[in-house]
Coordinates of C-alpha atoms in Angstrom, one line a residue:
M44 CA 67.0 -8.4 155.2
T45 CA 67.5 -8.9 159.6
Y46 CA 66.8 -5.1 160.0
R47 CA 63.7 -4.5 162.0
F48 CA 62.1 -0.8 161.5
Q49 CA 61.0 0.5 164.6
F50 CA 59.5 3.8 163.8
Q51 CA 57.8 3.8 167.7
V52 CA 61.0 5.8 168.5
I53 CA 60.0 8.8 166.7
W54 CA 56.5 8.9 168.1
D55 CA 57.8 8.4 171.2
N56 CA 60.4 11.6 171.1
W57 CA 58.3 13.9 168.7
D58 CA 58.4 16.7 171.2
L59 CA 61.8 16.6 170.6
L60 CA 62.0 16.9 167.2
L61 CA 58.8 19.7 167.4
A62 CA 61.4 21.7 169.6
G63 CA 64.0 21.6 166.8
V64 CA 61.5 22.5 164.2
G65 CA 60.2 25.7 166.5
L66 CA 64.1 26.6 166.1
T67 CA 64.5 25.8 162.7
L68 CA 61.5 28.1 161.8
Q69 CA 62.5 31.2 164.2
L70 CA 65.9 31.2 162.6
S71 CA 64.4 30.8 159.0
A72 CA 62.0 33.7 159.6
L73 CA 64.1 35.9 161.3
A74 CA 67.2 35.7 159.1
I75 CA 65.4 36.0 156.1
V76 CA 63.5 39.5 157.5
L77 CA 67.3 40.7 158.6
G78 CA 68.7 39.6 155.0
L79 CA 66.1 40.8 152.8
M80 CA 66.9 44.1 154.7
V81 CA 70.6 43.8 153.5
G82 CA 69.8 42.6 150.5
I83 CA 68.2 45.9 149.6
V84 CA 70.9 47.9 151.0
G85 CA 73.3 45.9 148.9
A86 CA 71.3 46.3 145.8
L87 CA 71.2 49.8 146.0
C88 CA 74.7 50.0 146.7
R89 CA 75.0 47.9 144.0
T90 CA 73.3 49.8 141.8
S91 CA 74.9 53.5 143.0
D92 CA 76.7 55.5 140.9
N93 CA 79.1 55.9 144.0
R94 CA 81.8 53.6 143.2
Y95 CA 83.0 52.8 146.5
F96 CA 79.9 51.8 147.5
G97 CA 79.2 49.5 144.5
M98 CA 82.7 48.1 145.0
L99 CA 82.0 47.1 148.5
A100 CA 79.0 45.5 147.9
A101 CA 80.5 43.2 145.2
A102 CA 83.4 42.4 147.6
Y103 CA 80.7 41.2 150.2
V104 CA 78.5 39.5 147.8
E105 CA 81.6 37.6 145.7
T106 CA 83.1 36.6 149.2
I107 CA 80.2 35.3 150.5
R108 CA 78.9 33.3 147.4
N109 CA 83.0 32.0 146.6
T110 CA 83.1 30.4 150.1
P111 CA 81.4 27.4 151.6
F112 CA 78.8 28.4 154.4
L113 CA 79.9 26.3 156.8
V114 CA 83.2 28.2 156.4
Q115 CA 81.3 31.1 157.6
L116 CA 79.4 29.4 160.1
L117 CA 82.4 28.6 162.1
F118 CA 84.5 31.7 161.3
I119 CA 81.7 33.8 163.1
F120 CA 81.5 31.0 165.7
F121 CA 84.9 30.5 166.5
G122 CA 86.5 33.3 164.9
I123 CA 84.9 36.3 166.1
S124 CA 85.0 34.6 169.7
S125 CA 88.7 34.6 169.9
L126 CA 88.5 38.1 169.2
G127 CA 86.7 39.0 172.1
P128 CA 82.8 38.7 172.0
R129 CA 81.3 35.6 172.7
L130 CA 78.2 34.9 170.7
G131 CA 76.0 31.6 171.7
S132 CA 75.3 29.1 169.0
S133 CA 71.8 30.5 168.1
Q134 CA 73.1 33.9 167.8
A135 CA 76.0 32.9 165.7
A136 CA 73.4 30.8 163.7
L137 CA 71.4 33.6 162.8
L138 CA 74.2 35.9 161.8
A139 CA 75.8 33.5 159.6
L140 CA 72.6 32.6 158.0
T141 CA 71.4 36.3 157.8
I142 CA 75.1 37.6 156.2
N143 CA 75.1 34.4 153.7
F144 CA 71.0 35.3 152.7
G145 CA 71.6 39.2 152.4
A146 CA 74.6 38.2 149.8
Y147 CA 72.6 36.2 147.4
S148 CA 69.4 38.5 147.9
T149 CA 71.0 41.3 147.0
E150 CA 72.3 40.0 143.5
I151 CA 68.6 39.0 143.0
I152 CA 67.1 41.9 144.2
R153 CA 70.0 44.1 141.6
S154 CA 68.5 42.2 138.8
G155 CA 64.9 43.3 139.7
I156 CA 65.7 47.1 140.3
Q157 CA 67.7 47.1 136.9
S158 CA 64.7 45.4 135.0
I159 CA 62.4 48.5 135.8
E160 CA 62.4 51.0 132.6
Q161 CA 63.5 54.6 133.3
S162 CA 60.0 55.7 131.9
Q163 CA 58.4 54.2 135.0
I164 CA 60.6 56.2 137.0
E165 CA 59.9 59.1 135.4
A166 CA 56.3 58.6 135.0
G167 CA 56.5 58.2 138.8
M168 CA 58.5 61.9 139.1
S169 CA 55.8 64.0 136.5
L170 CA 53.1 62.0 139.1
G171 CA 54.6 64.4 142.1
L172 CA 55.5 61.3 144.2
N173 CA 58.7 61.9 146.1
R174 CA 62.1 59.8 146.0
W175 CA 61.0 57.7 148.8
Q176 CA 57.1 57.2 146.8
I177 CA 59.3 56.4 144.1
F178 CA 61.6 54.0 145.4
R179 CA 58.9 52.0 147.3
L180 CA 55.9 52.2 145.0
V181 CA 57.9 52.3 141.5
I182 CA 61.1 50.7 141.6
L183 CA 60.8 48.5 144.8
K184 CA 57.3 46.4 144.6
P185 CA 57.6 46.0 140.9
A186 CA 61.0 44.9 141.3
I187 CA 60.1 42.5 144.0
A188 CA 57.7 41.0 141.9
N189 CA 59.5 40.5 139.3
I190 CA 62.1 38.4 140.9
Y191 CA 59.8 37.2 143.3
P192 CA 59.8 33.3 142.4
A193 CA 64.0 33.3 142.8
L194 CA 63.6 34.8 146.0
T195 CA 61.3 32.6 146.9
S196 CA 64.1 29.5 146.1
Q197 CA 66.4 31.1 147.8
M198 CA 64.5 31.5 150.7
V199 CA 63.4 27.6 150.5
L200 CA 67.6 26.8 150.4
L201 CA 68.0 29.1 153.5
L202 CA 65.4 26.8 155.3
L203 CA 67.1 23.8 154.2
L204 CA 70.3 25.5 154.8
T205 CA 69.8 25.9 158.6
S206 CA 70.5 22.0 158.9
V207 CA 74.4 22.9 158.6
V208 CA 74.2 25.0 161.9
S209 CA 74.0 21.4 164.0
Q210 CA 77.7 21.7 163.4
I211 CA 78.1 24.6 166.6
S212 CA 75.3 22.9 168.8
A213 CA 72.4 24.8 167.7
K214 CA 69.3 23.0 168.7
E215 CA 67.3 22.9 165.2
L216 CA 66.1 20.1 163.5
T217 CA 69.1 18.1 162.7
F218 CA 70.8 18.7 166.0
M219 CA 67.5 17.2 167.8
G220 CA 67.7 14.5 165.3
N221 CA 71.3 13.7 165.7
F222 CA 70.7 13.7 169.8
L223 CA 67.8 11.5 169.4
R224 CA 69.9 8.7 167.1
S225 CA 72.6 8.9 169.7
R226 CA 70.1 7.8 172.0
T227 CA 68.4 5.1 170.2
F228 CA 70.7 3.9 167.4
R229 CA 67.6 4.2 165.1
D230 CA 69.5 5.8 162.3
F231 CA 67.2 4.7 159.4
E232 CA 64.2 5.8 161.3
V233 CA 65.3 9.2 162.5
Y234 CA 66.9 10.4 159.4
F235 CA 63.9 9.3 157.2
A236 CA 61.7 11.0 159.9
L237 CA 64.4 14.6 159.4
A238 CA 63.8 14.4 155.2
L239 CA 60.5 13.8 155.5
I240 CA 60.0 16.5 158.3
Y241 CA 61.9 18.7 155.9
V242 CA 60.1 18.1 152.8
V243 CA 56.8 19.3 154.9
L244 CA 58.7 22.5 155.9
A245 CA 59.8 23.1 152.7
L246 CA 56.6 22.6 150.7
S247 CA 54.3 24.7 153.7
F248 CA 56.8 27.2 152.7
K249 CA 56.1 27.4 149.0
L250 CA 52.5 27.5 149.0
V251 CA 52.7 30.3 152.1
A252 CA 54.9 32.1 149.5
Q253 CA 52.5 31.4 147.0
L254 CA 49.1 32.6 148.8
C255 CA 51.6 35.9 149.8
H256 CA 51.9 36.2 145.8
R257 CA 48.8 36.0 145.3
R258 CA 47.6 38.5 148.2
L259 CA 50.6 41.3 147.5
F260 CA 51.6 41.1 143.6
T261 CA 48.1 40.3 141.7
F262 CA 47.6 43.7 140.9
T263 CA 51.2 44.9 140.2
R264 CA 52.6 45.0 136.3
Y265 CA 55.3 42.8 135.4
I266 CA 57.8 44.8 133.7

Protein backbone atom coordinates (compact mmCIF):
# COMPACT_ATOMS: atom_id res chain seq x y z
CA MET A 1 0.00 0.00 0.00
CA THR A 2 1.61 3.22 -1.23
CA TYR A 3 -1.11 5.68 -0.20
CA ARG A 4 0.20 8.35 2.17
CA PHE A 5 -2.34 9.80 4.57
CA GLN A 6 -2.28 13.58 4.79
CA PHE A 7 -4.77 14.66 7.42
CA GLN A 8 -2.98 17.98 7.67
CA VAL A 9 -5.26 19.25 4.88
CA ILE A 10 -8.19 18.84 7.29
CA TRP A 11 -6.52 20.92 10.00
CA ASP A 12 -5.44 23.54 7.48
CA ASN A 13 -9.02 23.96 6.22
CA TRP A 14 -10.91 23.42 9.47
CA ASP A 15 -12.60 26.82 9.16
CA LEU A 16 -14.17 25.68 5.89
CA LEU A 17 -15.70 22.59 7.47
CA LEU A 18 -16.76 24.58 10.52
CA ALA A 19 -18.72 26.95 8.29
CA GLY A 20 -20.46 23.91 6.79
CA VAL A 21 -21.28 22.60 10.27
CA GLY A 22 -22.83 25.97 11.10
CA LEU A 23 -25.27 25.84 8.18
CA THR A 24 -26.00 22.16 8.84
CA LEU A 25 -27.01 22.93 12.43
CA GLN A 26 -28.96 26.01 11.38
CA LEU A 27 -30.96 24.11 8.76
CA SER A 28 -31.57 21.23 11.17
CA ALA A 29 -32.76 23.45 14.02
CA LEU A 30 -35.10 25.55 11.87
CA ALA A 31 -36.49 22.53 10.02
CA ILE A 32 -37.17 20.73 13.33
CA VAL A 33 -39.03 23.71 14.82
CA LEU A 34 -41.05 24.42 11.68
CA GLY A 35 -41.56 20.72 10.94
CA LEU A 36 -42.93 20.12 14.44
CA MET A 37 -45.45 22.90 13.88
CA VAL A 38 -46.48 21.28 10.61
CA GLY A 39 -46.57 17.89 12.33
CA ILE A 40 -48.87 19.11 15.12
CA VAL A 41 -51.27 20.67 12.64
CA GLY A 42 -51.11 17.58 10.45
CA ALA A 43 -51.74 15.28 13.41
CA LEU A 44 -54.76 17.34 14.44
CA CYS A 45 -56.11 17.07 10.91
CA ARG A 46 -55.47 13.32 10.86
CA THR A 47 -57.38 12.86 14.14
CA SER A 48 -60.10 15.37 13.26
CA ASP A 49 -63.71 14.38 12.74
CA ASN A 50 -63.64 16.42 9.53
CA ARG A 51 -62.86 13.84 6.86
CA TYR A 52 -61.71 16.45 4.35
CA PHE A 53 -58.99 17.65 6.70
CA GLY A 54 -58.09 14.02 7.34
CA MET A 55 -57.92 13.19 3.63
CA LEU A 56 -55.81 16.27 2.90
CA ALA A 57 -53.35 15.46 5.68
CA ALA A 58 -53.21 11.79 4.64
CA ALA A 59 -52.47 12.75 1.02
CA TYR A 60 -49.64 15.03 2.18
CA VAL A 61 -48.12 12.36 4.41
CA GLU A 62 -48.34 9.57 1.86
CA THR A 63 -46.93 11.74 -0.93
CA ILE A 64 -43.88 12.74 1.10
CA ARG A 65 -43.27 9.32 2.63
CA ASN A 66 -43.43 7.59 -0.75
CA THR A 67 -41.13 9.85 -2.75
CA PRO A 68 -37.34 10.22 -2.39
CA PHE A 69 -36.17 13.29 -0.53
CA LEU A 70 -33.82 14.15 -3.39
CA VAL A 71 -36.79 14.34 -5.78
CA GLN A 72 -38.67 16.57 -3.32
CA LEU A 73 -35.62 18.81 -3.01
CA LEU A 74 -35.09 19.12 -6.76
CA PHE A 75 -38.81 19.73 -7.34
CA ILE A 76 -38.82 22.61 -4.86
CA PHE A 77 -35.55 24.12 -6.07
CA PHE A 78 -36.04 23.76 -9.82
CA GLY A 79 -39.77 23.08 -10.21
CA ILE A 80 -41.07 25.99 -8.15
CA SER A 81 -38.47 28.32 -9.65
CA SER A 82 -39.74 27.47 -13.13
CA LEU A 83 -43.18 28.77 -12.12
CA GLY A 84 -41.93 32.20 -11.10
CA PRO A 85 -40.70 32.61 -7.51
CA ARG A 86 -37.00 31.83 -7.28
CA LEU A 87 -35.68 30.29 -4.11
CA GLY A 88 -32.08 30.39 -2.99
CA SER A 89 -30.36 27.10 -2.27
CA SER A 90 -30.59 27.53 1.51
CA GLN A 91 -34.24 28.60 1.32
CA ALA A 92 -35.16 25.63 -0.87
CA ALA A 93 -33.22 23.29 1.42
CA LEU A 94 -35.04 24.57 4.51
CA LEU A 95 -38.43 24.30 2.81
CA ALA A 96 -37.76 20.75 1.61
CA LEU A 97 -36.45 19.62 5.00
CA THR A 98 -39.43 21.18 6.78
CA ILE A 99 -41.97 19.56 4.49
CA ASN A 100 -40.24 16.18 4.76
CA PHE A 101 -39.88 16.27 8.54
CA GLY A 102 -43.43 17.59 8.92
CA ALA A 103 -44.86 14.55 7.15
CA TYR A 104 -43.00 12.04 9.30
CA SER A 105 -43.65 13.94 12.53
CA THR A 106 -47.35 14.10 11.64
CA GLU A 107 -47.64 10.33 11.88
CA ILE A 108 -45.47 10.12 15.00
CA ILE A 109 -47.45 12.82 16.82
CA ARG A 110 -50.74 11.31 15.64
CA SER A 111 -49.82 8.01 17.28
CA GLY A 112 -49.00 9.89 20.47
CA ILE A 113 -52.32 11.74 20.49
CA GLN A 114 -54.22 8.51 19.91
CA SER A 115 -52.41 6.94 22.88
CA ILE A 116 -54.12 9.37 25.26
CA GLU A 117 -57.16 7.79 26.88
CA GLN A 118 -60.50 9.57 26.68
CA SER A 119 -60.76 9.38 30.47
CA GLN A 120 -57.77 11.73 30.74
CA ILE A 121 -59.54 14.32 28.59
CA GLU A 122 -62.73 13.95 30.60
CA ALA A 123 -60.76 14.42 33.80
CA GLY A 124 -59.33 17.66 32.42
CA MET A 125 -62.81 18.87 31.53
CA SER A 126 -64.06 18.04 35.02
CA LEU A 127 -61.30 20.22 36.47
CA GLY A 128 -62.60 23.18 34.50
CA LEU A 129 -59.75 23.39 31.98
CA ASN A 130 -60.54 25.15 28.72
CA ARG A 131 -59.98 23.47 25.33
CA TRP A 132 -56.53 25.00 24.84
CA GLN A 133 -55.40 23.92 28.31
CA ILE A 134 -56.71 20.41 27.73
CA PHE A 135 -54.91 20.17 24.41
CA ARG A 136 -51.64 21.57 25.76
CA LEU A 137 -51.49 19.89 29.17
CA VAL A 138 -53.64 16.77 28.92
CA ILE A 139 -53.13 15.74 25.29
CA LEU A 140 -50.03 17.24 23.69
CA LYS A 141 -47.46 17.07 26.51
CA PRO A 142 -48.18 13.43 27.50
CA ALA A 143 -48.38 12.52 23.80
CA ILE A 144 -44.95 14.03 23.11
CA ALA A 145 -43.58 12.21 26.16
CA ASN A 146 -44.92 8.91 24.83
CA ILE A 147 -43.44 9.31 21.37
CA TYR A 148 -40.28 11.22 22.35
CA PRO A 149 -37.82 8.40 21.45
CA ALA A 150 -39.32 8.00 17.96
CA LEU A 151 -39.42 11.76 17.45
CA THR A 152 -35.80 12.10 18.56
CA SER A 153 -34.72 9.39 16.11
CA GLN A 154 -36.50 11.22 13.31
CA MET A 155 -34.71 14.44 14.26
CA VAL A 156 -31.34 12.69 14.04
CA LEU A 157 -32.31 11.37 10.61
CA LEU A 158 -33.17 14.94 9.59
CA LEU A 159 -29.74 16.09 10.74
CA LEU A 160 -28.11 13.46 8.54
CA LEU A 161 -30.52 14.20 5.68
CA THR A 162 -29.11 17.71 5.39
CA SER A 163 -26.17 16.17 3.53
CA VAL A 164 -28.46 15.70 0.50
CA VAL A 165 -29.02 19.45 0.07
CA SER A 166 -25.43 19.72 -1.16
CA GLN A 167 -26.94 18.64 -4.50
CA ILE A 168 -28.41 22.12 -4.93
CA SER A 169 -25.21 23.83 -3.72
CA ALA A 170 -26.42 24.66 -0.23
CA LYS A 171 -23.14 25.26 1.56
CA GLU A 172 -23.60 22.82 4.42
CA LEU A 173 -21.04 20.31 5.68
CA THR A 174 -21.09 17.84 2.77
CA PHE A 175 -20.90 20.63 0.20
CA MET A 176 -17.89 22.10 1.97
CA GLY A 177 -16.30 18.65 2.15
CA ASN A 178 -16.78 18.13 -1.58
CA PHE A 179 -15.34 21.57 -2.25
CA LEU A 180 -12.30 20.78 -0.11
CA ARG A 181 -11.83 17.42 -1.86
CA SER A 182 -11.91 19.11 -5.28
CA ARG A 183 -9.12 21.44 -4.14
CA THR A 184 -6.88 18.92 -2.38
CA PHE A 185 -7.76 15.58 -4.06
CA ARG A 186 -7.54 13.93 -0.63
CA ASP A 187 -10.70 11.82 -0.94
CA PHE A 188 -10.09 9.45 1.97
CA GLU A 189 -9.08 12.12 4.46
CA VAL A 190 -11.95 14.46 3.60
CA TYR A 191 -14.73 11.87 3.66
CA PHE A 192 -13.32 10.24 6.79
CA ALA A 193 -13.43 13.64 8.49
CA LEU A 194 -17.00 14.23 7.26
CA ALA A 195 -18.15 10.86 8.61
CA LEU A 196 -16.50 11.56 11.96
CA ILE A 197 -18.08 15.01 12.22
CA TYR A 198 -21.55 13.62 11.44
CA VAL A 199 -21.11 10.95 14.13
CA VAL A 200 -20.14 13.61 16.67
CA LEU A 201 -23.09 15.81 15.67
CA ALA A 202 -25.57 12.93 15.88
CA LEU A 203 -24.30 11.71 19.25
CA SER A 204 -24.24 15.26 20.62
CA PHE A 205 -27.82 15.76 19.47
CA LYS A 206 -28.90 12.55 21.21
CA LEU A 207 -27.23 13.70 24.40
CA VAL A 208 -29.00 17.07 24.27
CA ALA A 209 -32.29 15.29 23.55
CA GLN A 210 -31.84 13.07 26.60
CA LEU A 211 -31.15 16.09 28.81
CA CYS A 212 -34.25 17.83 27.45
CA HIS A 213 -36.31 14.70 28.11
CA ARG A 214 -35.23 14.59 31.75
CA ARG A 215 -35.98 18.27 32.23
CA LEU A 216 -39.32 18.41 30.42
CA PHE A 217 -40.90 15.03 31.07
CA THR A 218 -39.51 13.82 34.39
CA PHE A 219 -42.88 14.18 36.10
CA THR A 220 -45.02 13.33 33.08
CA ARG A 221 -47.01 10.20 33.51
CA TYR A 222 -46.70 7.88 30.52
CA ILE A 223 -50.05 6.62 29.34
